[in-house]
mmCIF file of C-alpha atoms and ligand atoms in Angstrom:
data_model
loop_
_atom_site.group_PDB
_atom_site.id
_atom_site.type_symbol
_atom_site.label_atom_id
_atom_site.label_comp_id
_atom_site.label_asym_id
_atom_site.label_seq_id
_atom_site.Cartn_x
_atom_site.Cartn_y
_atom_site.Cartn_z
ATOM 1 C CA MET A 1020 -2.591 12.559 9.567
ATOM 2 C CA ARG A 1021 -3.835 10.169 12.199
ATOM 3 C CA LEU A 1022 -0.497 10.144 14.056
ATOM 4 C CA LEU A 1023 -0.200 13.922 13.826
ATOM 5 C CA ARG A 1024 -3.708 14.385 15.209
ATOM 6 C CA GLU A 1025 -2.759 12.124 18.122
ATOM 7 C CA GLY A 1026 0.170 14.460 18.838
ATOM 8 C CA HIS A 1027 3.038 12.236 17.691
ATOM 9 C CA GLU A 1028 6.048 13.754 16.012
ATOM 10 C CA VAL A 1029 6.170 12.596 12.389
ATOM 11 C CA PHE A 1030 9.135 12.888 10.042
ATOM 12 C CA GLY A 1031 8.341 12.288 6.382
ATOM 13 C CA TYR A 1032 10.773 11.280 3.652
ATOM 14 C CA ASP A 1033 9.529 11.117 0.057
ATOM 15 C CA GLY A 1034 11.082 11.678 -3.379
ATOM 16 C CA MET A 1035 7.812 13.013 -4.896
ATOM 17 C CA THR A 1036 8.460 10.875 -7.970
ATOM 18 C CA ARG A 1037 6.668 11.621 -11.223
ATOM 19 C CA TYR A 1038 5.042 8.174 -11.605
ATOM 20 C CA TYR A 1039 1.748 10.060 -11.392
ATOM 21 C CA ASP A 1040 0.907 13.757 -11.208
ATOM 22 C CA PRO A 1041 2.976 15.131 -8.311
ATOM 23 C CA LYS A 1042 0.266 17.802 -7.755
ATOM 24 C CA LEU A 1043 -1.767 15.172 -5.906
ATOM 25 C CA LYS A 1044 1.268 14.378 -3.756
ATOM 26 C CA GLU A 1045 1.843 18.081 -3.108
ATOM 27 C CA ALA A 1046 -1.792 18.528 -2.044
ATOM 28 C CA ARG A 1047 -1.474 15.616 0.406
ATOM 29 C CA LEU A 1048 1.812 17.001 1.717
ATOM 30 C CA ALA A 1049 0.285 20.458 2.250
ATOM 31 C CA ARG A 1050 -2.293 18.880 4.582
ATOM 32 C CA LEU A 1051 0.459 17.236 6.615
ATOM 33 C CA ALA A 1052 2.634 20.347 6.631
ATOM 34 C CA ALA A 1053 -0.198 22.263 8.372
ATOM 35 C CA PHE A 1054 0.663 20.375 11.584
ATOM 36 C CA PRO A 1055 3.482 21.860 13.692
ATOM 37 C CA ASN A 1056 4.581 18.330 14.705
ATOM 38 C CA PHE A 1057 5.327 17.357 11.082
ATOM 39 C CA ARG A 1058 8.719 17.708 9.422
ATOM 40 C CA GLN A 1059 9.868 16.341 6.123
ATOM 41 C CA THR A 1060 12.785 15.840 3.804
ATOM 42 C CA LEU A 1061 12.429 15.690 0.061
ATOM 43 C CA GLY A 1062 14.718 12.901 -1.117
ATOM 44 C CA MET A 1063 15.059 9.549 -2.794
ATOM 45 C CA LEU A 1064 15.694 6.439 -0.720
ATOM 46 C CA GLU A 1065 18.638 5.564 -2.956
ATOM 47 C CA ASP A 1066 20.322 8.823 -1.908
ATOM 48 C CA GLN A 1067 21.829 6.935 0.974
ATOM 49 C CA GLU A 1068 23.591 9.899 2.595
ATOM 50 C CA LYS A 1069 20.485 12.065 2.575
ATOM 51 C CA LEU A 1070 18.323 9.271 3.949
ATOM 52 C CA ARG A 1071 20.850 8.418 6.633
ATOM 53 C CA ALA A 1072 21.054 12.059 7.747
ATOM 54 C CA ALA A 1073 17.250 12.442 7.809
ATOM 55 C CA VAL A 1074 16.776 9.269 9.843
ATOM 56 C CA ALA A 1075 19.608 10.211 12.218
ATOM 57 C CA GLU A 1076 17.938 13.595 12.799
ATOM 58 C CA ALA A 1077 14.507 12.053 13.350
ATOM 59 C CA ARG A 1078 15.755 9.375 15.791
ATOM 60 C CA PRO A 1079 12.558 7.367 15.177
ATOM 61 C CA GLU A 1080 10.988 5.022 17.690
ATOM 62 C CA VAL A 1081 9.039 3.494 14.850
ATOM 63 C CA MET A 1082 9.962 3.486 11.161
ATOM 64 C CA LEU A 1083 7.198 2.990 8.631
ATOM 65 C CA HIS A 1084 8.463 2.245 5.124
ATOM 66 C CA LEU A 1085 5.713 3.015 2.616
ATOM 67 C CA ALA A 1086 7.752 4.608 -0.176
ATOM 68 C CA ALA A 1087 8.018 2.427 -3.260
ATOM 69 C CA GLN A 1088 7.620 2.224 -6.954
ATOM 70 C CA ALA A 1089 4.115 0.780 -6.855
ATOM 71 C CA GLY A 1090 1.929 -0.547 -9.655
ATOM 72 C CA VAL A 1091 1.873 -3.968 -11.245
ATOM 73 C CA ARG A 1092 1.568 -2.985 -14.903
ATOM 74 C CA TYR A 1093 4.170 -0.217 -14.970
ATOM 75 C CA SER A 1094 6.847 -2.759 -14.004
ATOM 76 C CA LEU A 1095 6.732 -4.011 -17.608
ATOM 77 C CA GLU A 1096 7.385 -0.494 -18.911
ATOM 78 C CA ASN A 1097 9.993 0.801 -16.502
ATOM 79 C CA PRO A 1098 11.666 -2.077 -14.638
ATOM 80 C CA LYS A 1099 14.567 0.078 -13.451
ATOM 81 C CA ALA A 1100 12.306 2.196 -11.250
ATOM 82 C CA TYR A 1101 11.443 -0.965 -9.266
ATOM 83 C CA VAL A 1102 15.055 -2.011 -8.869
ATOM 84 C CA ASP A 1103 16.068 1.505 -7.783
ATOM 85 C CA SER A 1104 13.236 2.199 -5.334
ATOM 86 C CA ASN A 1105 12.215 -1.202 -4.046
ATOM 87 C CA LEU A 1106 15.517 -3.064 -3.993
ATOM 88 C CA VAL A 1107 18.280 -0.455 -3.667
ATOM 89 C CA GLY A 1108 16.016 2.054 -1.873
ATOM 90 C CA SER A 1109 14.651 -0.465 0.629
ATOM 91 C CA TRP A 1110 18.171 -1.716 1.309
ATOM 92 C CA ALA A 1111 19.290 1.880 2.012
ATOM 93 C CA LEU A 1112 16.390 2.203 4.432
ATOM 94 C CA LEU A 1113 17.447 -0.985 6.225
ATOM 95 C CA GLU A 1114 20.967 0.397 6.535
ATOM 96 C CA ALA A 1115 19.535 3.594 8.045
ATOM 97 C CA ALA A 1116 17.452 1.483 10.445
ATOM 98 C CA ARG A 1117 20.547 -0.466 11.428
ATOM 99 C CA GLU A 1118 22.072 2.791 12.653
ATOM 100 C CA ALA A 1119 18.924 4.350 14.105
ATOM 101 C CA ARG A 1120 17.778 1.177 15.880
ATOM 102 C CA PRO A 1121 14.026 1.842 16.014
ATOM 103 C CA ALA A 1122 11.950 -0.247 18.426
ATOM 104 C CA HIS A 1123 9.965 -1.448 15.419
ATOM 105 C CA LEU A 1124 10.399 -1.257 11.643
ATOM 106 C CA LEU A 1125 7.289 -1.727 9.506
ATOM 107 C CA LEU A 1126 7.483 -2.337 5.763
ATOM 108 C CA ALA A 1127 4.749 -2.193 3.134
ATOM 109 C CA SER A 1128 4.693 -5.395 1.129
ATOM 110 C CA THR A 1129 1.885 -6.606 -1.106
ATOM 111 C CA SER A 1130 -0.658 -9.304 -1.858
ATOM 112 C CA SER A 1131 0.984 -9.465 -5.310
ATOM 113 C CA ILE A 1132 3.678 -11.695 -3.855
ATOM 114 C CA TYR A 1133 1.117 -14.536 -3.715
ATOM 115 C CA GLY A 1134 1.103 -14.436 -7.527
ATOM 116 C CA ALA A 1135 -1.560 -16.647 -9.067
ATOM 117 C CA ASN A 1136 -1.705 -19.035 -6.092
ATOM 118 C CA ALA A 1137 -4.711 -21.315 -6.482
ATOM 119 C CA LYS A 1138 -5.178 -21.927 -2.763
ATOM 120 C CA ILE A 1139 -7.486 -19.338 -1.255
ATOM 121 C CA PRO A 1140 -7.607 -17.441 0.979
ATOM 122 C CA PHE A 1141 -3.933 -16.412 0.844
ATOM 123 C CA SER A 1142 -2.265 -17.161 4.166
ATOM 124 C CA GLU A 1143 1.121 -15.861 5.318
ATOM 125 C CA LEU A 1144 2.288 -19.485 5.635
ATOM 126 C CA ASP A 1145 1.514 -20.274 1.978
ATOM 127 C CA ARG A 1146 4.369 -20.569 -0.466
ATOM 128 C CA ALA A 1147 4.875 -17.256 -2.241
ATOM 129 C CA GLU A 1148 7.746 -18.224 -4.479
ATOM 130 C CA GLU A 1149 6.229 -17.543 -7.883
ATOM 131 C CA PRO A 1150 5.915 -13.755 -8.351
ATOM 132 C CA LEU A 1151 4.459 -12.803 -11.734
ATOM 133 C CA THR A 1152 5.878 -9.281 -12.035
ATOM 134 C CA LEU A 1153 9.020 -7.422 -11.124
ATOM 135 C CA TYR A 1154 6.897 -5.385 -8.697
ATOM 136 C CA ALA A 1155 5.929 -8.554 -6.814
ATOM 137 C CA ALA A 1156 9.457 -9.950 -7.051
ATOM 138 C CA SER A 1157 10.978 -6.720 -5.710
ATOM 139 C CA LYS A 1158 8.643 -6.734 -2.695
ATOM 140 C CA LYS A 1159 9.342 -10.410 -2.023
ATOM 141 C CA ALA A 1160 13.069 -9.656 -2.195
ATOM 142 C CA MET A 1161 12.612 -6.720 0.190
ATOM 143 C CA GLU A 1162 10.970 -9.070 2.693
ATOM 144 C CA ALA A 1163 13.882 -11.530 2.377
ATOM 145 C CA VAL A 1164 16.554 -8.848 2.792
ATOM 146 C CA ALA A 1165 14.667 -7.353 5.756
ATOM 147 C CA HIS A 1166 14.530 -10.806 7.351
ATOM 148 C CA SER A 1167 18.312 -11.063 7.133
ATOM 149 C CA TYR A 1168 18.693 -7.597 8.704
ATOM 150 C CA ALA A 1169 16.255 -8.528 11.473
ATOM 151 C CA HIS A 1170 18.358 -11.629 12.122
ATOM 152 C CA LEU A 1171 21.812 -10.046 11.882
ATOM 153 C CA HIS A 1172 21.068 -6.752 13.601
ATOM 154 C CA GLY A 1173 18.106 -7.612 15.836
ATOM 155 C CA ILE A 1174 15.752 -5.067 14.256
ATOM 156 C CA PRO A 1175 12.144 -6.080 15.064
ATOM 157 C CA THR A 1176 10.440 -5.973 11.657
ATOM 158 C CA THR A 1177 6.880 -6.443 10.437
ATOM 159 C CA ALA A 1178 6.198 -6.699 6.709
ATOM 160 C CA PHE A 1179 2.538 -6.098 6.021
ATOM 161 C CA ARG A 1180 0.998 -7.350 2.816
ATOM 162 C CA PHE A 1181 -1.597 -4.837 1.653
ATOM 163 C CA PHE A 1182 -4.597 -5.927 -0.420
ATOM 164 C CA THR A 1183 -5.838 -3.367 -3.015
ATOM 165 C CA VAL A 1184 -6.090 -0.262 -0.860
ATOM 166 C CA TYR A 1185 -8.548 2.453 -1.923
ATOM 167 C CA GLY A 1186 -10.167 5.580 -0.529
ATOM 168 C CA PRO A 1187 -9.802 9.378 -0.444
ATOM 169 C CA TRP A 1188 -6.453 10.663 -1.745
ATOM 170 C CA GLY A 1189 -5.755 7.332 -3.468
ATOM 171 C CA ARG A 1190 -3.565 6.582 -6.447
ATOM 172 C CA PRO A 1191 -4.704 7.758 -9.892
ATOM 173 C CA ASP A 1192 -3.348 4.620 -11.594
ATOM 174 C CA MET A 1193 -5.638 2.323 -9.582
ATOM 175 C CA ALA A 1194 -9.141 1.303 -10.673
ATOM 176 C CA PRO A 1195 -11.246 3.368 -8.209
ATOM 177 C CA LEU A 1196 -9.829 6.765 -9.196
ATOM 178 C CA LYS A 1197 -9.157 5.839 -12.824
ATOM 179 C CA PHE A 1198 -12.659 4.438 -13.388
ATOM 180 C CA ALA A 1199 -14.525 7.104 -11.404
ATOM 181 C CA THR A 1200 -12.759 9.910 -13.270
ATOM 182 C CA ALA A 1201 -13.526 8.284 -16.645
ATOM 183 C CA ILE A 1202 -17.190 7.763 -15.707
ATOM 184 C CA LEU A 1203 -17.531 11.425 -14.675
ATOM 185 C CA GLU A 1204 -15.904 12.533 -17.935
ATOM 186 C CA ASN A 1205 -17.959 10.081 -20.027
ATOM 187 C CA ARG A 1206 -14.838 8.249 -21.214
ATOM 188 C CA GLU A 1207 -14.575 4.486 -21.696
ATOM 189 C CA ILE A 1208 -13.234 2.345 -18.860
ATOM 190 C CA GLU A 1209 -10.984 -0.565 -19.774
ATOM 191 C CA ILE A 1210 -12.023 -3.737 -17.978
ATOM 192 C CA TYR A 1211 -9.397 -6.445 -18.119
ATOM 193 C CA GLY A 1212 -9.862 -10.193 -17.835
ATOM 194 C CA HIS A 1213 -13.338 -9.593 -19.356
ATOM 195 C CA GLY A 1214 -14.368 -8.567 -15.846
ATOM 196 C CA ARG A 1215 -13.807 -12.041 -14.424
ATOM 197 C CA MET A 1216 -11.351 -10.932 -11.756
ATOM 198 C CA SER A 1217 -11.827 -10.260 -8.071
ATOM 199 C CA ARG A 1218 -9.982 -8.222 -5.497
ATOM 200 C CA ASP A 1219 -10.003 -8.090 -1.706
ATOM 201 C CA PHE A 1220 -10.455 -4.298 -1.498
ATOM 202 C CA THR A 1221 -9.226 -2.615 1.695
ATOM 203 C CA TYR A 1222 -10.532 0.786 2.756
ATOM 204 C CA VAL A 1223 -7.668 3.114 3.630
ATOM 205 C CA GLY A 1224 -9.222 4.042 7.022
ATOM 206 C CA ASP A 1225 -9.147 0.357 8.008
ATOM 207 C CA LEU A 1226 -5.570 0.072 6.770
ATOM 208 C CA VAL A 1227 -4.545 2.941 9.059
ATOM 209 C CA GLU A 1228 -6.100 1.188 12.075
ATOM 210 C CA SER A 1229 -4.329 -2.071 11.253
ATOM 211 C CA ILE A 1230 -0.977 -0.328 10.788
ATOM 212 C CA LEU A 1231 -1.304 1.458 14.123
ATOM 213 C CA ASP A 1232 -2.409 -1.749 15.860
ATOM 214 C CA LEU A 1233 0.564 -3.650 14.428
ATOM 215 C CA ALA A 1234 3.029 -0.850 15.187
ATOM 216 C CA ARG A 1235 2.446 -1.616 18.884
ATOM 217 C CA ILE A 1236 3.228 -5.331 18.431
ATOM 218 C CA ALA A 1237 6.928 -5.733 17.642
ATOM 219 C CA PRO A 1238 7.460 -9.371 16.605
ATOM 220 C CA ALA A 1239 8.743 -11.518 19.471
ATOM 221 C CA GLU A 1240 8.339 -15.052 20.796
ATOM 222 C CA SER A 1241 6.194 -13.576 23.600
ATOM 223 C CA ASN A 1242 3.484 -12.683 21.086
ATOM 224 C CA ARG A 1243 3.719 -15.721 18.814
ATOM 225 C CA VAL A 1244 0.267 -16.884 17.714
ATOM 226 C CA PRO A 1245 -0.020 -20.705 17.816
ATOM 227 C CA GLU A 1246 -0.449 -22.566 14.511
ATOM 228 C CA ILE A 1247 -0.875 -19.674 12.069
ATOM 229 C CA ASP A 1248 2.009 -17.312 12.811
ATOM 230 C CA SER A 1249 4.579 -16.364 10.159
ATOM 231 C CA LEU A 1250 6.948 -15.203 12.948
ATOM 232 C CA SER A 1251 10.415 -16.385 11.964
ATOM 233 C CA ALA A 1252 12.238 -18.948 14.082
ATOM 234 C CA GLN A 1253 15.490 -17.100 13.296
ATOM 235 C CA ALA A 1254 14.656 -13.422 13.654
ATOM 236 C CA PRO A 1255 12.160 -10.945 15.126
ATOM 237 C CA PHE A 1256 10.423 -10.821 11.741
ATOM 238 C CA ARG A 1257 6.808 -11.383 10.792
ATOM 239 C CA ALA A 1258 4.700 -10.955 7.633
ATOM 240 C CA VAL A 1259 1.027 -10.041 8.137
ATOM 241 C CA ASN A 1260 -1.804 -9.733 5.611
ATOM 242 C CA ILE A 1261 -3.876 -6.583 5.885
ATOM 243 C CA GLY A 1262 -7.100 -7.417 4.109
ATOM 244 C CA GLY A 1263 -10.642 -8.179 5.185
ATOM 245 C CA GLY A 1264 -10.966 -11.551 3.432
ATOM 246 C CA GLU A 1265 -14.040 -10.510 1.434
ATOM 247 C CA PRO A 1266 -13.136 -10.317 -2.246
ATOM 248 C CA VAL A 1267 -15.451 -8.525 -4.654
ATOM 249 C CA GLY A 1268 -15.850 -9.237 -8.381
ATOM 250 C CA LEU A 1269 -14.673 -6.530 -10.756
ATOM 251 C CA MET A 1270 -18.135 -6.112 -12.300
ATOM 252 C CA ALA A 1271 -19.801 -5.719 -8.880
ATOM 253 C CA PHE A 1272 -17.172 -3.077 -8.117
ATOM 254 C CA VAL A 1273 -17.989 -1.176 -11.344
ATOM 255 C CA GLU A 1274 -21.733 -1.377 -10.645
ATOM 256 C CA THR A 1275 -21.278 0.016 -7.120
ATOM 257 C CA LEU A 1276 -19.248 2.889 -8.504
ATOM 258 C CA GLU A 1277 -21.915 3.634 -11.145
ATOM 259 C CA ARG A 1278 -24.637 3.667 -8.497
ATOM 260 C CA LEU A 1279 -22.710 6.012 -6.217
ATOM 261 C CA LEU A 1280 -21.785 8.374 -9.043
ATOM 262 C CA GLY A 1281 -25.306 8.196 -10.464
ATOM 263 C CA ARG A 1282 -23.911 7.691 -13.971
ATOM 264 C CA PRO A 1283 -23.355 4.674 -16.228
ATOM 265 C CA ALA A 1284 -19.889 3.486 -17.197
ATOM 266 C CA ARG A 1285 -18.948 2.902 -20.828
ATOM 267 C CA ARG A 1286 -17.310 -0.511 -20.610
ATOM 268 C CA LYS A 1287 -14.564 -1.712 -22.910
ATOM 269 C CA MET A 1288 -13.984 -5.396 -22.216
ATOM 270 C CA LEU A 1289 -10.417 -6.594 -22.743
ATOM 271 C CA PRO A 1290 -8.426 -9.797 -22.108
ATOM 272 C CA MET A 1291 -6.271 -10.200 -19.058
ATOM 273 C CA GLN A 1292 -3.097 -8.126 -19.062
ATOM 274 C CA GLN A 1293 0.284 -9.711 -18.761
ATOM 275 C CA GLY A 1294 1.266 -10.019 -15.098
ATOM 276 C CA ASP A 1295 -2.283 -9.582 -13.745
ATOM 277 C CA VAL A 1296 -3.579 -12.111 -11.249
ATOM 278 C CA PRO A 1297 -7.166 -13.420 -11.431
ATOM 279 C CA ARG A 1298 -7.898 -12.860 -7.764
ATOM 280 C CA THR A 1299 -6.614 -11.658 -4.432
ATOM 281 C CA PHE A 1300 -8.142 -12.977 -1.226
ATOM 282 C CA ALA A 1301 -6.621 -12.346 2.200
ATOM 283 C CA ASP A 1302 -6.744 -14.722 5.094
ATOM 284 C CA PRO A 1303 -7.009 -12.182 7.937
ATOM 285 C CA ALA A 1304 -6.677 -14.777 10.752
ATOM 286 C CA LEU A 1305 -3.183 -13.701 11.856
ATOM 287 C CA LEU A 1306 -4.071 -9.988 11.843
ATOM 288 C CA LEU A 1307 -7.214 -10.774 13.821
ATOM 289 C CA ALA A 1308 -5.342 -12.914 16.353
ATOM 290 C CA LEU A 1309 -2.654 -10.267 16.862
ATOM 291 C CA THR A 1310 -4.802 -7.142 16.960
ATOM 292 C CA GLY A 1311 -8.332 -8.310 17.722
ATOM 293 C CA ARG A 1312 -9.754 -6.735 14.548
ATOM 294 C CA LYS A 1313 -9.557 -6.697 10.768
ATOM 295 C CA PRO A 1314 -10.700 -4.368 7.974
ATOM 296 C CA GLN A 1315 -14.523 -4.282 8.011
ATOM 297 C CA THR A 1316 -15.657 -1.299 5.943
ATOM 298 C CA SER A 1317 -17.893 -2.588 3.152
ATOM 299 C CA LEU A 1318 -17.005 -1.682 -0.426
ATOM 300 C CA GLU A 1319 -20.243 0.322 -0.645
ATOM 301 C CA GLU A 1320 -19.402 2.393 2.450
ATOM 302 C CA GLY A 1321 -15.754 2.858 1.496
ATOM 303 C CA LEU A 1322 -16.540 3.840 -2.074
ATOM 304 C CA ARG A 1323 -19.122 6.342 -0.781
ATOM 305 C CA GLU A 1324 -16.368 8.051 1.254
ATOM 306 C CA PHE A 1325 -14.119 7.924 -1.788
ATOM 307 C CA VAL A 1326 -16.747 9.417 -4.136
ATOM 308 C CA ASP A 1327 -17.536 12.235 -1.647
ATOM 309 C CA TRP A 1328 -13.840 13.071 -1.540
ATOM 310 C CA LEU A 1329 -13.455 12.883 -5.327
ATOM 311 C CA LEU A 1330 -16.362 15.227 -6.053
ATOM 312 C CA GLU A 1331 -15.107 17.723 -3.487
ATOM 313 C CA HIS A 1332 -11.526 17.431 -4.785
ATOM 314 C CA ARG A 1333 -12.613 18.029 -8.391
ATOM 315 C CA ARG A 1334 -14.660 21.075 -7.344
ATOM 316 C CA GLY A 1335 -11.504 22.447 -5.692
ATOM 317 C CA LEU A 1336 -9.488 21.854 -8.876
ATOM 318 C CA ASP A 1337 -12.178 23.564 -11.015
ATOM 319 C CA GLU A 1338 -12.240 26.592 -8.744
ATOM 320 C CA ALA A 1339 -8.444 26.853 -8.827
ATOM 321 C CA ALA A 1340 -8.397 26.650 -12.654
HETATM 322 N N1 NAD B 21 -2.287 1.021 -2.751
HETATM 323 C C1 NAD B 21 -2.310 -0.308 -2.741
HETATM 324 O O1 NAD B 21 -3.308 -0.939 -3.045
HETATM 325 C C2 NAD B 21 -1.084 -1.102 -2.326
HETATM 326 C C3 NAD B 21 -1.197 -2.496 -2.333
HETATM 327 C C4 NAD B 21 -0.093 -3.249 -1.936
HETATM 328 C C5 NAD B 21 1.054 -2.617 -1.518
HETATM 329 N N2 NAD B 21 1.137 -1.255 -1.540
HETATM 330 C C6 NAD B 21 2.373 -0.635 -1.073
HETATM 331 O O2 NAD B 21 2.039 0.391 -0.161
HETATM 332 C C7 NAD B 21 2.979 1.449 -0.235
HETATM 333 C C8 NAD B 21 2.281 2.769 -0.463
HETATM 334 O O3 NAD B 21 1.616 2.697 -1.708
HETATM 335 P P1 NAD B 21 0.701 3.852 -2.299
HETATM 336 O O4 NAD B 21 -0.433 3.175 -2.976
HETATM 337 O O5 NAD B 21 0.448 4.877 -1.251
HETATM 338 O O6 NAD B 21 1.669 4.398 -3.447
HETATM 339 P P2 NAD B 21 2.129 5.881 -3.813
HETATM 340 O O7 NAD B 21 2.847 5.758 -5.120
HETATM 341 O O8 NAD B 21 0.987 6.818 -3.733
HETATM 342 O O9 NAD B 21 3.134 6.235 -2.657
HETATM 343 C C9 NAD B 21 4.492 5.871 -2.683
HETATM 344 C C10 NAD B 21 5.322 7.105 -2.390
HETATM 345 O O10 NAD B 21 6.683 6.728 -2.452
HETATM 346 C C11 NAD B 21 7.430 7.758 -3.075
HETATM 347 N N3 NAD B 21 8.608 7.135 -3.667
HETATM 348 C C12 NAD B 21 8.644 6.228 -4.670
HETATM 349 N N4 NAD B 21 9.902 5.835 -4.904
HETATM 350 C C13 NAD B 21 10.691 6.509 -4.019
HETATM 351 C C14 NAD B 21 12.078 6.522 -3.750
HETATM 352 N N5 NAD B 21 12.893 5.744 -4.439
HETATM 353 N N6 NAD B 21 12.534 7.333 -2.774
HETATM 354 C C15 NAD B 21 11.698 8.130 -2.068
HETATM 355 N N7 NAD B 21 10.356 8.162 -2.274
HETATM 356 C C16 NAD B 21 9.867 7.345 -3.241
HETATM 357 C C17 NAD B 21 6.500 8.364 -4.107
HETATM 358 O O11 NAD B 21 6.826 9.706 -4.403
HETATM 359 C C18 NAD B 21 5.133 8.236 -3.409
HETATM 360 O O12 NAD B 21 4.767 9.413 -2.723
HETATM 361 C C19 NAD B 21 3.962 1.053 -1.347
HETATM 362 O O13 NAD B 21 5.072 0.431 -0.746
HETATM 363 C C20 NAD B 21 3.167 0.046 -2.162
HETATM 364 O O14 NAD B 21 4.012 -0.847 -2.854
HETATM 365 C C21 NAD B 21 0.084 -0.483 -1.923
#
């Protein structure tokens, strides 16, 4: 939306998978399709021919790879979806990039690759060799394969590691939308790890700013940051955390949501789920050094925007029903 409003030409490619209700995806797409400078192809990344043709038609200056099988817990249920989308699909995208030769390729990776690292905050230079889920492992593998493509084919590539992104139009399988919907419908919310977990929540508006800032900084020796840079010595490849570095406890998150919704949550306390990590905590120093800013929206402010959107969205659904 932001790029379209700025007048850029945007080509979308998405398989509209059924991981969660595609109606939400269709509603998002309808908002994009209202712009004359937006075009899109419905297709899976693994459909290599279709992807290649779409990318060749778009002739992108910048490629932004956000499509993935996301979700930490679902990777225990349906591992194949992660292999297909995140390994085979991301490889197909790299092949398409090899032909299209964009000035910059940006890939969405994740804080999950830091696993249960004890050293906090998580820095891009930390070891991230112990992924706890196939989701994390598939993203780590994508980074490694992309590094080899950056080296072999000279494609400038930035892998950004997102930290728990939330906000309007967010994913229904993530805590903000799942919990808020349950609270509004007076259903129990399941709180894992007995609530003793914390997350470095990132407001989606801040994420957009960071992505656009980074899109203008293709990795190169000329922009190497002394001491803290993950820029490869072998390739124009860099990994960057996008997170504010201000983790919030799960219970404080639930209490903020209750306050904003004006209703109490019915809590069901449960042990930690397999594959979950106790905390995420970004070191934003590299992002800050490269772009001059980092995500700053407080959880309170961001959740207020999210709740306003949710109430409005639900009113729209009620009227349509
Ligand atoms: N939301 C977060 O907190 C978070 C955190 C870390 C990383 N990420 C990463 O950010 C990216 C965007 O995540 P999101 O939260 O918007 O998830 P999302 O599920 O809402 O969006 C992913 C999109 O990819 C599409 N897709 C999935 N597999 C595909 C395939 N094989 N071919 C074509 N399209 C496919 C889906 O239809 C969906 O629209 C993902 O790469 C995700 O792994 C997100």
